[in-house]
GROMACS .gro file of C-alpha atoms in nm:
model
  199
    1MET     CA    1  -0.001   0.008  -0.008
    2ARG     CA    2   0.110   0.364  -0.088
    3ILE     CA    3   0.108   0.616   0.263
    4GLY     CA    4   0.110   0.975   0.166
    5LEU     CA    5   0.120   1.213   0.469
    6LEU     CA    6   0.087   1.526   0.442
    7ASP     CA    7   0.209   1.849   0.766
    8ALA     CA    8  -0.013   2.118   0.607
    9ASP     CA    9   0.166   2.369   0.884
   10LEU     CA   10   0.463   2.254   0.650
   11MET     CA   11   0.318   2.323   0.326
   12ASP     CA   12   0.110   2.640   0.386
   13ASN     CA   13   0.363   2.819   0.639
   14GLY     CA   14   0.641   2.660   0.711
   15THR     CA   15   0.709   2.516   1.033
   16ARG     CA   16   1.073   2.483   1.294
   17HIS     CA   17   0.951   2.171   1.409
   18PRO     CA   18   0.768   1.884   1.234
   19ASN     CA   19   0.492   1.680   1.286
   20LEU     CA   20   0.554   1.382   1.556
   21ALA     CA   21   0.193   1.271   1.427
   22LEU     CA   22   0.257   1.180   1.106
   23MET     CA   23   0.667   1.096   1.194
   24LYS     CA   24   0.505   0.823   1.412
   25ILE     CA   25   0.208   0.668   1.108
   26ALA     CA   26   0.477   0.617   0.885
   27GLY     CA   27   0.685   0.418   1.157
   28PHE     CA   28   0.412   0.214   1.144
   29TYR     CA   29   0.322   0.122   0.810
   30ARG     CA   30   0.677   0.126   0.756
   31ASP     CA   31   0.743  -0.175   0.986
   32ARG     CA   32   0.407  -0.371   0.783
   33GLY     CA   33   0.600  -0.312   0.492
   34ASP     CA   34   0.403  -0.043   0.360
   35ASP     CA   35   0.534   0.240   0.096
   36VAL     CA   36   0.541   0.560   0.324
   37GLN     CA   37   0.614   0.860   0.174
   38LEU     CA   38   0.638   1.313   0.290
   39ILE     CA   39   0.440   1.498   0.043
   40TYR     CA   40   0.590   1.849   0.064
   41ASP     CA   41   0.573   1.934  -0.329
   42ASP     CA   42   0.271   1.999  -0.394
   43TYR     CA   43  -0.082   1.918  -0.331
   44THR     CA   44  -0.116   1.722  -0.695
   45SER     CA   45   0.070   1.398  -0.622
   46VAL     CA   46  -0.225   1.332  -0.301
   47GLN     CA   47  -0.401   1.147  -0.569
   48ASN     CA   48  -0.131   0.833  -0.657
   49PHE     CA   49  -0.139   0.726  -0.296
   50ASP     CA   50  -0.356   0.423  -0.112
   51LYS     CA   51  -0.405   0.643   0.127
   52VAL     CA   52  -0.336   0.994   0.245
   53TYR     CA   53  -0.330   1.133   0.648
   54ILE     CA   54  -0.266   1.544   0.649
   55SER     CA   55  -0.215   1.616   1.033
   56LYS     CA   56  -0.219   2.039   1.140
   57VAL     CA   57  -0.158   2.197   1.443
   58PHE     CA   58  -0.281   2.535   1.370
   59THR     CA   59  -0.653   2.647   1.194
   60PHE     CA   60  -0.472   2.926   0.992
   61SER     CA   61  -0.303   2.654   0.790
   62LYS     CA   62  -0.471   2.640   0.470
   63ILE     CA   63  -0.569   2.320   0.250
   64PRO     CA   64  -0.784   2.284  -0.084
   65ASP     CA   65  -1.041   2.203  -0.042
   66TRP     CA   66  -1.050   1.966  -0.294
   67VAL     CA   67  -0.799   1.743  -0.159
   68LEU     CA   68  -0.984   1.724   0.207
   69ALA     CA   69  -1.329   1.587   0.025
   70LEU     CA   70  -1.108   1.208  -0.141
   71GLY     CA   71  -1.286   1.005  -0.036
   72HIS     CA   72  -0.800   0.801   0.127
   73VAL     CA   73  -0.817   1.155   0.306
   74PHE     CA   74  -0.828   1.120   0.679
   75THR     CA   75  -0.707   1.451   0.882
   76GLY     CA   76  -0.649   1.527   1.218
   77GLY     CA   77  -0.462   1.757   1.526
   78THR     CA   78  -0.577   2.068   1.685
   79GLY     CA   79  -0.510   2.264   1.313
   80PHE     CA   80  -0.868   2.086   1.215
   81PHE     CA   81  -1.106   2.014   1.612
   82GLU     CA   82  -1.033   2.219   1.854
   83ASP     CA   83  -0.955   1.928   2.133
   84GLY     CA   84  -0.664   1.726   1.897
   85GLY     CA   85  -0.972   1.517   1.773
   86PRO     CA   86  -0.929   1.193   1.829
   87ASN     CA   87  -0.643   0.974   1.933
   88LEU     CA   88  -0.375   0.791   1.716
   89PRO     CA   89  -0.500   0.409   1.778
   90ASP     CA   90  -0.239   0.280   2.077
   91GLU     CA   91  -0.086   0.054   1.850
   92ILE     CA   92   0.034   0.361   1.616
   93GLU     CA   93   0.077   0.599   1.925
   94HIS     CA   94   0.290   0.469   2.100
   95HIS     CA   95   0.596   0.331   1.772
   96MET     CA   96   0.884   0.495   1.764
   97PRO     CA   97   0.869   0.807   1.494
   98TYR     CA   98   1.011   0.804   1.170
   99TYR     CA   99   1.236   1.040   1.247
  100ASP     CA  100   1.398   1.009   0.829
  101LEU     CA  101   1.055   1.099   0.702
  102TYR     CA  102   1.088   1.419   0.644
  103LYS     CA  103   1.475   1.318   0.540
  104ASP     CA  104   1.426   1.404   0.165
  105TYR     CA  105   1.228   1.769   0.245
  106VAL     CA  106   1.519   1.827   0.444
  107GLU     CA  107   1.825   1.758   0.175
  108HIS     CA  108   1.603   1.966  -0.019
  109GLN     CA  109   1.584   2.318   0.160
  110LEU     CA  110   1.977   2.240   0.274
  111ALA     CA  111   2.088   2.210  -0.107
  112LEU     CA  112   1.878   2.558  -0.112
  113GLY     CA  113   2.083   2.774   0.044
  114HIS     CA  114   1.941   2.763   0.390
  115LYS     CA  115   2.011   2.716   0.742
  116ARG     CA  116   2.080   2.338   0.945
  117THR     CA  117   2.050   2.517   1.266
  118HIS     CA  118   1.661   2.585   1.089
  119TYR     CA  119   1.598   2.259   1.053
  120SER     CA  120   1.795   2.111   1.388
  121ASP     CA  121   1.442   2.003   1.504
  122TYR     CA  122   1.366   1.752   1.196
  123LEU     CA  123   1.757   1.632   1.234
  124ASP     CA  124   1.875   1.651   1.590
  125TYR     CA  125   1.587   1.533   1.850
  126SER     CA  126   1.415   1.299   1.933
  127ILE     CA  127   1.044   1.405   2.067
  128GLY     CA  128   0.817   1.274   2.212
  129PHE     CA  129   0.634   1.335   2.549
  130THR     CA  130   0.645   1.131   2.870
  131THR     CA  131   0.285   1.246   3.005
  132ARG     CA  132  -0.014   1.436   2.839
  133GLY     CA  133  -0.245   1.650   2.968
  134CYS     CA  134  -0.309   2.014   3.200
  135PHE     CA  135  -0.548   2.119   3.474
  136ARG     CA  136  -0.457   2.463   3.382
  137LYS     CA  137  -0.653   2.566   3.124
  138CYS     CA  138  -0.545   2.880   2.975
  139ALA     CA  139  -0.638   3.009   2.757
  140PHE     CA  140  -0.405   3.080   2.482
  141CYS     CA  141  -0.356   2.706   2.496
  142VAL     CA  142  -0.558   2.461   2.263
  143ASN     CA  143  -0.436   2.141   2.481
  144LYS     CA  144  -0.760   2.139   2.702
  145LYS     CA  145  -0.883   1.761   2.655
  146TYR     CA  146  -0.814   1.672   2.961
  147ASP     CA  147  -0.815   1.812   3.260
  148HIS     CA  148  -0.502   1.618   3.391
  149THR     CA  149  -0.182   1.503   3.386
  150PHE     CA  150  -0.131   1.138   3.365
  151ARG     CA  151   0.233   0.927   3.256
  152HIS     CA  152   0.170   0.843   2.876
  153SER     CA  153   0.530   0.672   2.794
  154PRO     CA  154   0.796   0.569   2.840
  155VAL     CA  155   1.127   0.784   2.694
  156ARG     CA  156   1.233   0.488   2.532
  157GLU     CA  157   0.954   0.444   2.321
  158PHE     CA  158   1.061   0.711   2.157
  159LEU     CA  159   1.454   0.762   2.254
  160ASP     CA  160   1.684   0.698   1.937
  161GLU     CA  161   1.971   0.667   1.982
  162ASN     CA  162   2.137   0.796   1.732
  163ARG     CA  163   2.010   1.121   1.780
  164PRO     CA  164   2.199   1.390   2.064
  165PHE     CA  165   1.931   1.563   2.158
  166LEU     CA  166   1.612   1.482   2.326
  167TYR     CA  167   1.268   1.714   2.267
  168LEU     CA  168   1.004   1.659   2.615
  169TRP     CA  169   0.699   1.827   2.492
  170ASP     CA  170   0.493   1.736   2.753
  171ASP     CA  171   0.167   1.982   2.773
  172ASN     CA  172   0.291   2.082   3.222
  173PHE     CA  173   0.560   1.793   3.306
  174LEU     CA  174   0.539   1.876   3.625
  175ALA     CA  175   0.188   1.839   3.775
  176LEU     CA  176   0.230   1.472   3.791
  177PRO     CA  177   0.214   1.360   4.108
  178GLU     CA  178   0.529   1.078   4.043
  179TRP     CA  179   0.769   1.340   3.784
  180GLU     CA  180   1.046   1.303   3.970
  181ALA     CA  181   1.041   0.898   3.829
  182VAL     CA  182   0.973   1.007   3.472
  183LEU     CA  183   1.306   1.191   3.521
  184ASP     CA  184   1.504   0.890   3.689
  185GLU     CA  185   1.382   0.694   3.443
  186ILE     CA  186   1.564   0.968   3.145
  187GLU     CA  187   1.876   0.922   3.345
  188ALA     CA  188   1.869   0.617   3.360
  189ALA     CA  189   1.799   0.653   2.972
  190LEU     CA  190   1.996   0.877   2.916
  191ASP     CA  191   2.305   0.687   3.087
  192ASP     CA  192   2.292   0.465   2.867
  193SER     CA  193   2.283   0.658   2.532
  194ASN     CA  194   2.471   0.845   2.306
  195VAL     CA  195   2.192   1.133   2.415
  196ASP     CA  196   2.370   1.337   2.665
  197ARG     CA  197   2.143   1.617   2.718
  198PHE     CA  198   1.770   1.746   2.676
  199ALA     CA  199   1.505   1.987   2.564
   0.00000   0.00000   0.00000
């Protein structure tokens, strides 16, 4: 099966961060033996895939209506749904992200003369959530789906030892009563790997 993955924020405005949901979907389908490709040049190629997953974080990122009307296109993310929409199935949510999903795109940008530092999140960081949720409900924040913080995944679930940095996207890590145990787990994982810092 041919799987197309489309980061709508990247296509419309550009973004300094990869889309974690798309990288997890990519990892899941690749491990099943499917052909997985990031669509980053134009929308016309969405017709060449058996399934296309589109994700966006920002509501202002634009997508042509004709693309969204296609029967093989599936959408998700806070750009489509105020609360982020349905969760990914557990087997995808807890799958190791395929960090090379954006490789061709980044290489293309570097060949155009863009600075590597602009793409460090794509190239240097293992990214994930050890916790999810927050009780604060801040007006500026889209993460209002849960009213408490809970343990989401072990750091080894998304730690790529070939990447020098760890990037936690947790909403409110310190709201977890067992936050110190999570830090101990992170420290142990980093001690056993080539990763020496986290953000």
